[in-house]
Coordinates of C-alpha atoms and ligand atoms in Angstrom, one line a residue:
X38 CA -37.0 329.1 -14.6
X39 CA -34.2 329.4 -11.9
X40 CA -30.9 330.4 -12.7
X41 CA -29.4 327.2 -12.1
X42 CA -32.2 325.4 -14.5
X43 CA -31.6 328.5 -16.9
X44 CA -27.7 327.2 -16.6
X45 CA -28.1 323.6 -16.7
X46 CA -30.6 323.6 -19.7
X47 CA -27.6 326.0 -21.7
X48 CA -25.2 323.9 -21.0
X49 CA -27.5 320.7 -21.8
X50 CA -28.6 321.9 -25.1
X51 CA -25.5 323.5 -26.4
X52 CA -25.8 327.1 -25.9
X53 CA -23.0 328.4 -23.4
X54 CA -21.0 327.4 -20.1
X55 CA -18.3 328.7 -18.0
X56 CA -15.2 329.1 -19.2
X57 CA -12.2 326.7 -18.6
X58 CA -14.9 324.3 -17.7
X59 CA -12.3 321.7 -17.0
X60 CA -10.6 323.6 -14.8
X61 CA -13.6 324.2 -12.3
X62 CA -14.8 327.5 -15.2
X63 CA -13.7 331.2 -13.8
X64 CA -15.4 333.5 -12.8
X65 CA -17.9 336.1 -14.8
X66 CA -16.2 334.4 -18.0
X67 CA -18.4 332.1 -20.2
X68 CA -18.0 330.1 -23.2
X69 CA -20.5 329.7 -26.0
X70 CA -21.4 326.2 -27.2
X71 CA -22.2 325.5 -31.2
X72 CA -25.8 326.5 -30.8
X73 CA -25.0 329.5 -28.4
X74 CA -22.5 331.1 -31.3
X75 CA -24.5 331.0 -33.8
X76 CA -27.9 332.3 -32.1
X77 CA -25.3 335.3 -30.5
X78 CA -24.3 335.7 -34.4
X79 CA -27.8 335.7 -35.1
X80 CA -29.0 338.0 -32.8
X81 CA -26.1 340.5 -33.6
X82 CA -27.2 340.3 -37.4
X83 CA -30.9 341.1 -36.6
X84 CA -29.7 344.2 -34.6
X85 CA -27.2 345.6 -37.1
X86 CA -29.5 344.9 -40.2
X87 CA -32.9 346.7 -38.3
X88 CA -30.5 349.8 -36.4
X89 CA -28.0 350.2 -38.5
X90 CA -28.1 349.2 -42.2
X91 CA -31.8 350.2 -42.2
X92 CA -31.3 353.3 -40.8
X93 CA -28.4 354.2 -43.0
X94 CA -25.8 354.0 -40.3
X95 CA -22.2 352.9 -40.7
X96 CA -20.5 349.9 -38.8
X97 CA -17.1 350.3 -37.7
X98 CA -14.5 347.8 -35.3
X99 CA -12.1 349.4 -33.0
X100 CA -9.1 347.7 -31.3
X101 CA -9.8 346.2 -27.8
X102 CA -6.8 347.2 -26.3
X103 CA -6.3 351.3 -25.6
X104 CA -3.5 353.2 -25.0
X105 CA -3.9 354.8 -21.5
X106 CA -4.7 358.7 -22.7
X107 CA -8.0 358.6 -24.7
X108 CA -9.6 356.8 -21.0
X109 CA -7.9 359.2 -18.9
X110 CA -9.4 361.9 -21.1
X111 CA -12.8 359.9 -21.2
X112 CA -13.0 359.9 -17.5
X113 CA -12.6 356.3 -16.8
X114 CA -9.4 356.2 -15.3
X115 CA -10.9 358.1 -12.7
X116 CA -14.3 357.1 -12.3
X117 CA -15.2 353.7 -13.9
X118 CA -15.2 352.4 -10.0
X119 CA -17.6 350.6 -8.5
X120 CA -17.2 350.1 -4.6
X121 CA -15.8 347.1 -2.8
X122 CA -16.2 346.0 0.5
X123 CA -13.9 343.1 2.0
X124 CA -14.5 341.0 5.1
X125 CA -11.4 341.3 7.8
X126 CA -11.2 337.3 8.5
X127 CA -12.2 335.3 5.5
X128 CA -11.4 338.0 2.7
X129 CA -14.2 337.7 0.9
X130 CA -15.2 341.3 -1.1
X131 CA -18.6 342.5 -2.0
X132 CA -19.8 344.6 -4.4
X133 CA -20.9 347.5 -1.8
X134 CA -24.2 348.4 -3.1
X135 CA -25.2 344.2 -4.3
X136 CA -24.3 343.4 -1.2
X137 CA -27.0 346.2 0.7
X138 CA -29.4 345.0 -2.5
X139 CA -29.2 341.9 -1.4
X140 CA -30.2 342.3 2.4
X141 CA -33.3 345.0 0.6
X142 CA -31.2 348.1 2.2
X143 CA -31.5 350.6 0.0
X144 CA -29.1 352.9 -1.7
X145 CA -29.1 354.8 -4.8
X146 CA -27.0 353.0 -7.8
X147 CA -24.6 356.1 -7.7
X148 CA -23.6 355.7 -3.9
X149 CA -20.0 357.1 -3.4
X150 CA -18.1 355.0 -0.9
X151 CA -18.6 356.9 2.0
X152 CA -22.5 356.6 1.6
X153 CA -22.4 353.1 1.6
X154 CA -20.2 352.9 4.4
X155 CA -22.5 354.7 6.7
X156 CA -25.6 352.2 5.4
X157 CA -23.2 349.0 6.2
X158 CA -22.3 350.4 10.5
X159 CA -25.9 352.1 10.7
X160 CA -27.5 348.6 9.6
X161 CA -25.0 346.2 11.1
X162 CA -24.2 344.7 8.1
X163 CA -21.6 341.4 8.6
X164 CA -19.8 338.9 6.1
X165 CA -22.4 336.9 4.7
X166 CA -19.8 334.0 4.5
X167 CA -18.7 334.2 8.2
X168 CA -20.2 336.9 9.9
X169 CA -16.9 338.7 10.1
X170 CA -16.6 342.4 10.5
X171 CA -16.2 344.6 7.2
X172 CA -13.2 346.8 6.6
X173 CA -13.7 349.8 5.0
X174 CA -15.5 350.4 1.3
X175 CA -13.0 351.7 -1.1
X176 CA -13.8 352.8 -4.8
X177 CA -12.2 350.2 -7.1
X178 CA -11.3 350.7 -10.4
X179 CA -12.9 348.1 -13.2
X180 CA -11.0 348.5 -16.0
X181 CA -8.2 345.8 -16.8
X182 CA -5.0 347.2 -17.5
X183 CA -2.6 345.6 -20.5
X184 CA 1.2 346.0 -20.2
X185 CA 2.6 346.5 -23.9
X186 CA 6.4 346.3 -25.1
X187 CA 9.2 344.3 -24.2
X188 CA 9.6 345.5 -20.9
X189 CA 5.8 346.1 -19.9
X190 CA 6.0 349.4 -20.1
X191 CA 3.3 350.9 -21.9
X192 CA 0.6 350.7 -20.3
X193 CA -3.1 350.6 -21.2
X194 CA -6.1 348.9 -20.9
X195 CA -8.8 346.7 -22.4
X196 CA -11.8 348.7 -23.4
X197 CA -14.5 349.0 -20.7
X198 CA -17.0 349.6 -23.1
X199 CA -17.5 349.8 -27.4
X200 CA -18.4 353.7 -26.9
X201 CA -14.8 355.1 -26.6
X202 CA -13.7 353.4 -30.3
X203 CA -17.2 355.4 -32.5
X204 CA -15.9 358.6 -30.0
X205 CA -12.4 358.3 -30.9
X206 CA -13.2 357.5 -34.8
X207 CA -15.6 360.3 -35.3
X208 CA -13.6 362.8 -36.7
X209 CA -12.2 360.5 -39.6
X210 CA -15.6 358.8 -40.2
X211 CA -17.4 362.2 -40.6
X212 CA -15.0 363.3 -42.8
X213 CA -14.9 360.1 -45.0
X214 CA -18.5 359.9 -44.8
X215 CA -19.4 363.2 -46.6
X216 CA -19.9 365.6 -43.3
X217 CA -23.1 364.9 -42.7
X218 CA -25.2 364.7 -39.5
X219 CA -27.0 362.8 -38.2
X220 CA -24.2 360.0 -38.6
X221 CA -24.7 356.6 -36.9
X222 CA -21.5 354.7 -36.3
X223 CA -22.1 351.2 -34.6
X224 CA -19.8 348.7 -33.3
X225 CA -20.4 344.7 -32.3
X226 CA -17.4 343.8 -30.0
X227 CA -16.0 343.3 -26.6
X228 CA -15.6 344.9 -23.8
X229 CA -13.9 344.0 -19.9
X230 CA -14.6 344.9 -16.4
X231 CA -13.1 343.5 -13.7
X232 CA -16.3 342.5 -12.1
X233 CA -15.8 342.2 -8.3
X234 CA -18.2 339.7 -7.4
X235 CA -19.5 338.6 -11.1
X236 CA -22.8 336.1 -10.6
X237 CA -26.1 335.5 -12.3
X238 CA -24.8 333.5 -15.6
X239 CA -24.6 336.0 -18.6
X240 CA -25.3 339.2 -16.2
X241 CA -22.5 340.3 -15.2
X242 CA -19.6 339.1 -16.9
X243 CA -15.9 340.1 -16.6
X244 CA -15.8 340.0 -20.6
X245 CA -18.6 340.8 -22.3
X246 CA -20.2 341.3 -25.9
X247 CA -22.2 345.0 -26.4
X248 CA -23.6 346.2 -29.4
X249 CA -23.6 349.9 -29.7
X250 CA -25.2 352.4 -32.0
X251 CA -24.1 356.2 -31.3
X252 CA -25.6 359.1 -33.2
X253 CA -24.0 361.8 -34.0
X254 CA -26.1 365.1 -34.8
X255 CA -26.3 368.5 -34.6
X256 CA -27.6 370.0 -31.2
X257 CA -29.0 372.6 -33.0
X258 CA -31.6 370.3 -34.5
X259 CA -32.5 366.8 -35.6
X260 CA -35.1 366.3 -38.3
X261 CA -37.3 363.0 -37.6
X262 CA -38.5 361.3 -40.7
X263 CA -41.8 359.4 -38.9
X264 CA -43.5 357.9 -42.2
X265 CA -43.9 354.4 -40.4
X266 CA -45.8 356.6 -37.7
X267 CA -43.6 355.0 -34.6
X268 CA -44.7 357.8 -32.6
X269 CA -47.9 356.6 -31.9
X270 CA -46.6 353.5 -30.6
X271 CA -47.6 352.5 -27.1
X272 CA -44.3 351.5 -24.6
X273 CA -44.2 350.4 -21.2
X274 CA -42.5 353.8 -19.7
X275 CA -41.6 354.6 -15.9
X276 CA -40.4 358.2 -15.5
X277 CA -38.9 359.3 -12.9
X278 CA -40.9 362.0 -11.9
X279 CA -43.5 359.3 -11.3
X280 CA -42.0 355.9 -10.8
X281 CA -44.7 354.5 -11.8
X282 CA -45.5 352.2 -14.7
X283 CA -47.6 353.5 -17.5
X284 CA -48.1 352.4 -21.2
X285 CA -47.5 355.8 -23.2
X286 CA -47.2 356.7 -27.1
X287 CA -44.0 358.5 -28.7
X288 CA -46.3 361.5 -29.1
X289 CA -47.7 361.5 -25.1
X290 CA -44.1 360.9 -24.1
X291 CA -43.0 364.3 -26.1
X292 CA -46.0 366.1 -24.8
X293 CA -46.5 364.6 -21.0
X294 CA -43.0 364.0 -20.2
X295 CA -40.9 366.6 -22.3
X296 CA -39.1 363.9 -23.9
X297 CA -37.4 365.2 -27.4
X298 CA -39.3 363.8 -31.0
X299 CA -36.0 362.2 -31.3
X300 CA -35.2 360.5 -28.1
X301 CA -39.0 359.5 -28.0
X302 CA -38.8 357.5 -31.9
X303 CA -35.7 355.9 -30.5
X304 CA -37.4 354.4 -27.8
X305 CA -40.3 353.6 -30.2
X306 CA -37.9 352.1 -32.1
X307 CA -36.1 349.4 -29.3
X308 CA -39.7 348.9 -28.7
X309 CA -40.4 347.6 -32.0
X310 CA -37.4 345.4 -32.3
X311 CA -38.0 343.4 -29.3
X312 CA -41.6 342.8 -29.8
X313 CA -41.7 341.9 -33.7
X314 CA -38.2 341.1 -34.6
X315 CA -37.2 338.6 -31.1
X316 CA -41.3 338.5 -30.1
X317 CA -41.1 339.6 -26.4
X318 CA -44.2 339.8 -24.9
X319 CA -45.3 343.5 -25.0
X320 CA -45.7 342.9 -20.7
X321 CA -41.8 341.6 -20.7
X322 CA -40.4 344.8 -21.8
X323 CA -40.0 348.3 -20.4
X324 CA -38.1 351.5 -20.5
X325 CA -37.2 352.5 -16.6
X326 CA -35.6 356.4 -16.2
X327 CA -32.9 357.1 -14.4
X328 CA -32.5 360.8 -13.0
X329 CA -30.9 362.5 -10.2
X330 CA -27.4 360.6 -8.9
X331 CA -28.5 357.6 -10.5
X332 CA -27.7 358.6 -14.1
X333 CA -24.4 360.2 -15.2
X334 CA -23.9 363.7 -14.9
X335 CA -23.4 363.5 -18.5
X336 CA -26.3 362.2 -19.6
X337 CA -29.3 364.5 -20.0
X338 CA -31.6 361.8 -20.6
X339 CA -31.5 357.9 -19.4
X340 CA -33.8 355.2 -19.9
X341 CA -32.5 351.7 -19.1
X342 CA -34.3 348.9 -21.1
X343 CA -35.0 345.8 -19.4
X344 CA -36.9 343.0 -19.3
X345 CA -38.9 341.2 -16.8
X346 CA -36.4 338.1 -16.4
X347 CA -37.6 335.3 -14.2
X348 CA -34.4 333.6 -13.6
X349 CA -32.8 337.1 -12.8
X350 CA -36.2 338.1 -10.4
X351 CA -37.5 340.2 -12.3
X352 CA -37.0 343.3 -14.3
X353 CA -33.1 344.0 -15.3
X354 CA -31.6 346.0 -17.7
X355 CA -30.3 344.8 -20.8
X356 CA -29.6 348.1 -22.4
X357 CA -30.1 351.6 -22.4
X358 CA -31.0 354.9 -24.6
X359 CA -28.9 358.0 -23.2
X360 CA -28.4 360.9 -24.5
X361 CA -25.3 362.5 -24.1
X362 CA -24.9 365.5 -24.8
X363 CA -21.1 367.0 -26.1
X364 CA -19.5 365.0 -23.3
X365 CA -17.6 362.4 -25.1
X366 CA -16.2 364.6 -27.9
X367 CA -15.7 367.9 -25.8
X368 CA -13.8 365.3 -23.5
X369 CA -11.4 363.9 -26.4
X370 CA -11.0 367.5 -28.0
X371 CA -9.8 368.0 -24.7
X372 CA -7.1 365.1 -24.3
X373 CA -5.8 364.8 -27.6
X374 CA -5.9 368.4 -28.9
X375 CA -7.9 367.5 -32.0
X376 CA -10.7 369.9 -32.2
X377 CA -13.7 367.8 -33.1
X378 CA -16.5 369.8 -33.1
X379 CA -17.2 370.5 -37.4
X380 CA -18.7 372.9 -39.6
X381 CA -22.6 372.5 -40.4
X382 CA -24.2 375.3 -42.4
X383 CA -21.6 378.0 -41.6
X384 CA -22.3 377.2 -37.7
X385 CA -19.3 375.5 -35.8
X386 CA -20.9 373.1 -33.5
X387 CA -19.5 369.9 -31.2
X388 CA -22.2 367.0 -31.6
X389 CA -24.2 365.3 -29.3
X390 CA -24.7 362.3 -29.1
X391 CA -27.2 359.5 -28.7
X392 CA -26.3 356.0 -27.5
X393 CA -28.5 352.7 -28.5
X394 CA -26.7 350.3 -25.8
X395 CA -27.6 346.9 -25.6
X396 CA -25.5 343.8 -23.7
X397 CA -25.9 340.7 -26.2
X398 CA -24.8 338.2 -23.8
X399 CA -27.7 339.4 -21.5
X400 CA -29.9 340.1 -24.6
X401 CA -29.2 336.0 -25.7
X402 CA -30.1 334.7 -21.4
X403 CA -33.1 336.9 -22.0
X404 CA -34.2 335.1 -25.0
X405 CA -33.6 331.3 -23.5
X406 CA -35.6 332.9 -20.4
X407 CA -38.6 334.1 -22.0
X408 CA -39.0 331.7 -25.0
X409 CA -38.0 328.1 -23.1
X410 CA -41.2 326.7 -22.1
X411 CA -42.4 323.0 -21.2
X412 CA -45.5 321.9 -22.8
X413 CA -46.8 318.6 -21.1
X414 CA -44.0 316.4 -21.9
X415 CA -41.9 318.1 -24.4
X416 CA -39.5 321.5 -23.5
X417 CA -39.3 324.1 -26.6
X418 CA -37.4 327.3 -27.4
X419 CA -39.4 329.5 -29.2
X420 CA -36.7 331.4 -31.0
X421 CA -38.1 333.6 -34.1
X422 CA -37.4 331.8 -36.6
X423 CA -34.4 334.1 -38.5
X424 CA -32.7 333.8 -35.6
X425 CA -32.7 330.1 -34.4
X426 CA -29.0 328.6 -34.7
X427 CA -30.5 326.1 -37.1
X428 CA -33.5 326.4 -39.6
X429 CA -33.8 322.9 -40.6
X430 CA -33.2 319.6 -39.3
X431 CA -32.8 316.8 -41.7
X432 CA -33.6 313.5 -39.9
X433 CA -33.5 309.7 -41.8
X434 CA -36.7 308.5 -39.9
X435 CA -34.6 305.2 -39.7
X436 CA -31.4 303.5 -39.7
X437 CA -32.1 301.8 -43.3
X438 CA -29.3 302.3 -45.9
X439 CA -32.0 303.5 -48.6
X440 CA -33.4 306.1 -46.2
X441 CA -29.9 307.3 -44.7
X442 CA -28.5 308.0 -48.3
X443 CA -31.5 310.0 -49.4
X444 CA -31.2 311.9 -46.6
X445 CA -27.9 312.6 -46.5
X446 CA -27.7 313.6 -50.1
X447 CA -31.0 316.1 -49.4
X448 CA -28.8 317.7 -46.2
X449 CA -25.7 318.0 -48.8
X450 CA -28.1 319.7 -51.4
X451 CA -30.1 322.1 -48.7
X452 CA -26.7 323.0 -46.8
X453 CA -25.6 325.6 -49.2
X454 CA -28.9 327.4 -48.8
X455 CA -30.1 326.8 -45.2
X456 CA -28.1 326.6 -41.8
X457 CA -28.8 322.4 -41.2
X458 CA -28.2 320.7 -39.0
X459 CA -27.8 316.6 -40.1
X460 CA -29.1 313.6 -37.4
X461 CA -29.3 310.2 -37.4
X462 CA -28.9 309.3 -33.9
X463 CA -31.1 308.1 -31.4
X464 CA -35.2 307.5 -31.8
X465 CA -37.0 310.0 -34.2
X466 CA -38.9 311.5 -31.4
X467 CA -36.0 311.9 -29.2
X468 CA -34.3 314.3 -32.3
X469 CA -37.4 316.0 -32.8
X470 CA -37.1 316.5 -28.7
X471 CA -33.6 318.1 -29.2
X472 CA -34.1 320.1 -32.2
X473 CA -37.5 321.7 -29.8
X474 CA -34.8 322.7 -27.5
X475 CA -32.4 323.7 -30.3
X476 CA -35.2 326.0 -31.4
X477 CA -35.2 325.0 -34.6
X478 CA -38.2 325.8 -36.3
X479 CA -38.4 322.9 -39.0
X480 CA -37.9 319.3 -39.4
X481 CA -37.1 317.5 -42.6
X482 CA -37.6 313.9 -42.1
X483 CA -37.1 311.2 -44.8
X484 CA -39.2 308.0 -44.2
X485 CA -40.2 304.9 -46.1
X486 CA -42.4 306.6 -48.7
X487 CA -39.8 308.6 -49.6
X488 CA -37.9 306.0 -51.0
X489 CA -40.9 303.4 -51.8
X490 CA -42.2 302.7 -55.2
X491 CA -45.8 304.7 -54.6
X492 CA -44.6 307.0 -57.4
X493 CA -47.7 309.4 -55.5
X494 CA -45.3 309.4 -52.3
X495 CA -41.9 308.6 -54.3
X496 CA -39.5 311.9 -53.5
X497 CA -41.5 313.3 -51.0
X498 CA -40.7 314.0 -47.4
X499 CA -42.3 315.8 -44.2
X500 CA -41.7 319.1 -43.0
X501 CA -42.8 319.3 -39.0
X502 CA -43.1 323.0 -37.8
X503 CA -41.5 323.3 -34.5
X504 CA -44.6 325.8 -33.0
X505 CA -47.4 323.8 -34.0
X506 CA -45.8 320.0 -34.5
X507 CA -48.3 319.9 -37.7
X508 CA -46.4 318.1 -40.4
X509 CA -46.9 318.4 -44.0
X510 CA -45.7 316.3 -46.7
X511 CA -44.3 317.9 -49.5
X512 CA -42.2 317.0 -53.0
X513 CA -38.8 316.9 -52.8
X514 CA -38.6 319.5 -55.9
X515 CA -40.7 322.0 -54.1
X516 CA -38.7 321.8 -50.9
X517 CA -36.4 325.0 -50.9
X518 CA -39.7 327.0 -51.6
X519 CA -41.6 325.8 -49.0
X520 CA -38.9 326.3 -46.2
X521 CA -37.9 329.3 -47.2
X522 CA -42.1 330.2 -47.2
X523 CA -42.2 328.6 -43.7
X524 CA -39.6 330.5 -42.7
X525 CA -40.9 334.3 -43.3
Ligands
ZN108 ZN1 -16.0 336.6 5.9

C-alpha cells in the first residue's frame, strides 16, 4: 500500500486522521477514530500483559510536563537537537539529514551540523520547493517548552520521551518495591517533539504515544531464567560489524557476536511478541545495530527494531533495545543530589539499565500495513484476534421487526461480555464488508430461522469467521462458549 491509500483507508474505516481535521489538520498531530482507540488500547494491553505483568514488572505514570532541571541533568536541554536547514527565499526548513536521505546522499544519523553543511555545498543541494539557496544548518532543539505560573515564569517542558519519569521514580519504586534487582518499571504515555518537518502519517509525529519497559539490575550480574528455551530462537539480526542480514539464535548471538545472555533473551523476547502475539511475518521483522556515531555514546548496545513497511519503503524502526549503562541514574544523582545508586549484597552499585522502546502509533500503522490485504473483491484486516477493536458483530440479516428485536436483545445480552459492535444498516454483505475492514474477527447474524417456527433452527444464529468466511450455525444458549472458543 501507499501512504496516501494507507491514509485514506484509516480515515475510511475509522482508525485515525489528522488532527483539527476541520481546520485543514496540523501538522505531525493525529487523531484516533472509534476503531483506531480501541485497537491502540488494545495493542498497549497486549504489550503490558506479555512484558510487564508476565515478567513481574511494575507499571508506573509520570506527569507529562517537567520542571526544567531533571532535562538539563538528563542531557536534553543540550542535545535533544536535530538539525535544520532553511531556504533563504521561500522559508521552507528541512530536517538536514531527511532532506540529504531523500536525494540518496549519505550521512550517518549522528551528523553534527557542520557535517551536514559540508554534504549540502559539496553536493549542490537547493530548496526542493523553489530551488533557492540554503542558509546555514543550525542544531535545533525538539523539546516543547511549557511556561507555568501566573506570570509564565517557570519554565519547563513537555517530556521528550516516557524514559526520564521510570529514571526519575527509581529511587522511590526500589525502595517501595522491596530493593530488589532486576526491577522493571514501564510506562504507556506521551511524549512531544517538535518535529521540524513531521510526514509519513503515524511516523513522525509532533505528539506521540511510547511504551517503555526499563530494567533496572545490577551491573555486576543478571541471572536469566530461560525455562521457555527463547535462546534458541532464530531472529533476523544485522550487526554492525557485518551489515549484513542473517537469521541467528539467542545462543549464536551470545557466542558469534558477544551479545550479553541478557540483552540476547530480550531480543528473543520482542521477537516472540511480534510473531505470535500481533502475527508479523517472521520476513517483516528485524533487529538492525547501531554502533559507532550512530548510537548514543551512552548506550553500550543498540539494536533498532523495525519492520519492513511498504507504505514507509521499507524497513523502519519501530522500536529499539539499548542498553544503557549507569547513564541515566549517574546523570540524575548528579543534578538533583540524590545519590541513587543502592545497596545489593553489601556492594554499593548504580544500576544499569535496559530499555524495551517501542512507538505505538508507529507500532498500530505497522499493523494496518502488514495485515490490510484485498482478496478478489473484498479488503480485510487481519488483526489477531485479542486485539481487533471489535470481536463480534451482531447483524439483523434484515429490516423485519421480529429479526431486529432478537437481535438487538442478543447484542444487549453479549455486550457485557464481548466488545460488539450493533448494525443494521445497509445490505448484509456490505456490513460483513465493513466489519472485514474493521478486523473484526466474527459475525453474529440473526436471520429468518432464527425467529421461525422450525423448533430444529428456532434460537439459532450464524457465526461467520472473518479469516475463512466459513459460517456455522450455532444455538443461541451455546453462543458465549463458542465465541469465546473462536476467539483463542
Ligand atoms: Zn525555497
Amino acid at each position: 500500500m501507499e501512504i496516501d491509500e494507507l491514509l485514506g483507508f484509516a480515515k475510511r474505516a475509522g482508525f485515525f486522521w489528522p488532527a483539527a481535521e476541520v481546520y485543514g489538520g496540523a501538522s505531525g498531530l493525529f487523531d484516533y477514530g472509534h476503531l483506531g482507540a480501541t485497537l491502540k488500547r488494545n495493542f498497549e494491553g497486549a504489550w503490558l500483559r506479555y512484558f510487564v505483568t508476565a515478567n513481574g514488572y511494575h507499571l508506573i505514570e509520570g506527569s507529562n510536563m517537567l520542571p526544567e532541571k531533571p532535562l538539563i541533568a538528563s542531557g536534553h536541554a543540550s542535545r535533544f537537537n536535530d538539525v535544520v536547514v532553511g531556504c533563504s527565499k521561500c522559508k521552507t526548513y528541512y530536517r538536514a539529514d531527511v532532506l540529504l536521505n531523500e536525494l540518496k546522499i549519505k550521512v550517518s544519523e549522528g551528523a553534527s551540523a557542520k557535517e551536514l553543511e559540508e554534504a549540502i555545498r559539496s553536493n549542490g543541494v537547493k530548496c526542493q520547493k523553489c530551488g533557492g539557496a540554503l542558509m546555514e544548518p543550525k542544531d535545533f532543539n525538539l523539546m516543547v517548552d511549557v511556561a507555568l505560573g501566573p506570570e509564565k515564569h517557570e519554565k519547563g517542558y513537555l517530556r521528550p520521551e516516557t524514559a526520564q519519569s521510570t529514571y526519575l521514580n527509581f529511587f522511590r519504586e526500589f525502595n517501595l518495591l522491596r530493593k530488589k534487582l532486576p526491577m522493571g518499571l514501564a510506562i504507556i504515555g506521551r511524549a512531544y517533539r517538535n518535529e521540524i518537518s513531521p510526514r509519513q502519517g503515524l511516523y513522525r509525529m509532533r505528539e506521540l504515544t511510547q511504551a517503555e519497559l526499563q530494567i533496572f539490575f545490577d551491573p555486576g550480574g543478571w541471572e536469566i531464567d530461560d525455562r521457555e528455551r527463547l535462546l534458541d530462537r532464530k531472529v533476523n539480526v544485522v550487526p554492525y560489524s557485518s551489515h549484513e542480514q542473517r537469521a541467528m539464535s539467542g545462543n549464536e548471538m551470545i557466542k558469534e557476536l558477544g551479545m550479553p545472555k541478557f540483552y540476547a533473551f530480550h531480543m528473543c523476547m520482542i521477537d516472540r511478541f511480534y510473531m505470535e502475539a500481533m502475527r508479523i511475518p517472521k520476513e517483516k521483522l528485524r533487529f538492525m545495530e547501531l554502533g559507532g556515531d550512530e548510537k548514543a555514546f551512552y548506550n553500550k548496545l543498540h539494536f533498532d527494531i523495525q519492520a519492513d513497511i511498504q507504505s514507509w519503503g521499507g524497513f523502519k524502526e519501530i522500536g529499539g533495545l539499548h542498553y544503557r549503562g549507569d547513564h541515566d541514574l549517574s546523570s540524575h544523582t548528579k543534578g538533583s543530589g540524590q545519590d541513587m545508586s543502592v545497596d545489593v549484597n553489601g556492594r554499593k552499585v548504580m544500576p544499569n539499565v535496559l530499555e524495551l522502546s517501542f512507538g505505538v502509533d508507529r507500532n498500530i500503522w505497522m499493523l494496518v500495513d502488514l495485515l490490510y490485504s484485498k482478496e478478489g473483491e473484498r479488503s480485510v484486516l487481519k488483526l489477531p484476534y485479542r486485539i481487533a477493536p471489535y470481536s463480534i458483530a451482531v447483524l439483523p440479516l434484515q429490516k423485519d421487526d421480529k429479526i431486529i428485536e432478537y437481535a438487538s436483545s442478543l447484542a444487549r445480552e453479549l455486550r457485557s461480555s464481548f466488545n460488539l459492535f450493533y448494525d443494521e444498516s445497509g445490505s448484509i454483505g456490505r456490513r460483513y464488508a465493513r466489519m472485514d475492514e474493521a478486523g473484526t474477527p466474527l459475525c453474529i447474524t440473526v436471520d429468518f430461522e432464527t425467529v421461525g417456527d422450525n423448533p430444529a433452527e428456532r434460537d439459532t444464529v450464524t457465526i461467520r469467521d472473518r479469516d475463512t468466511k466459513k459460517q456455522d450455525r450455532v444455538k443461541r444458549a451455546g453462543l458465549p462458549a463458542a465465541i469465546a472458543s473462536a476467539l483463542e
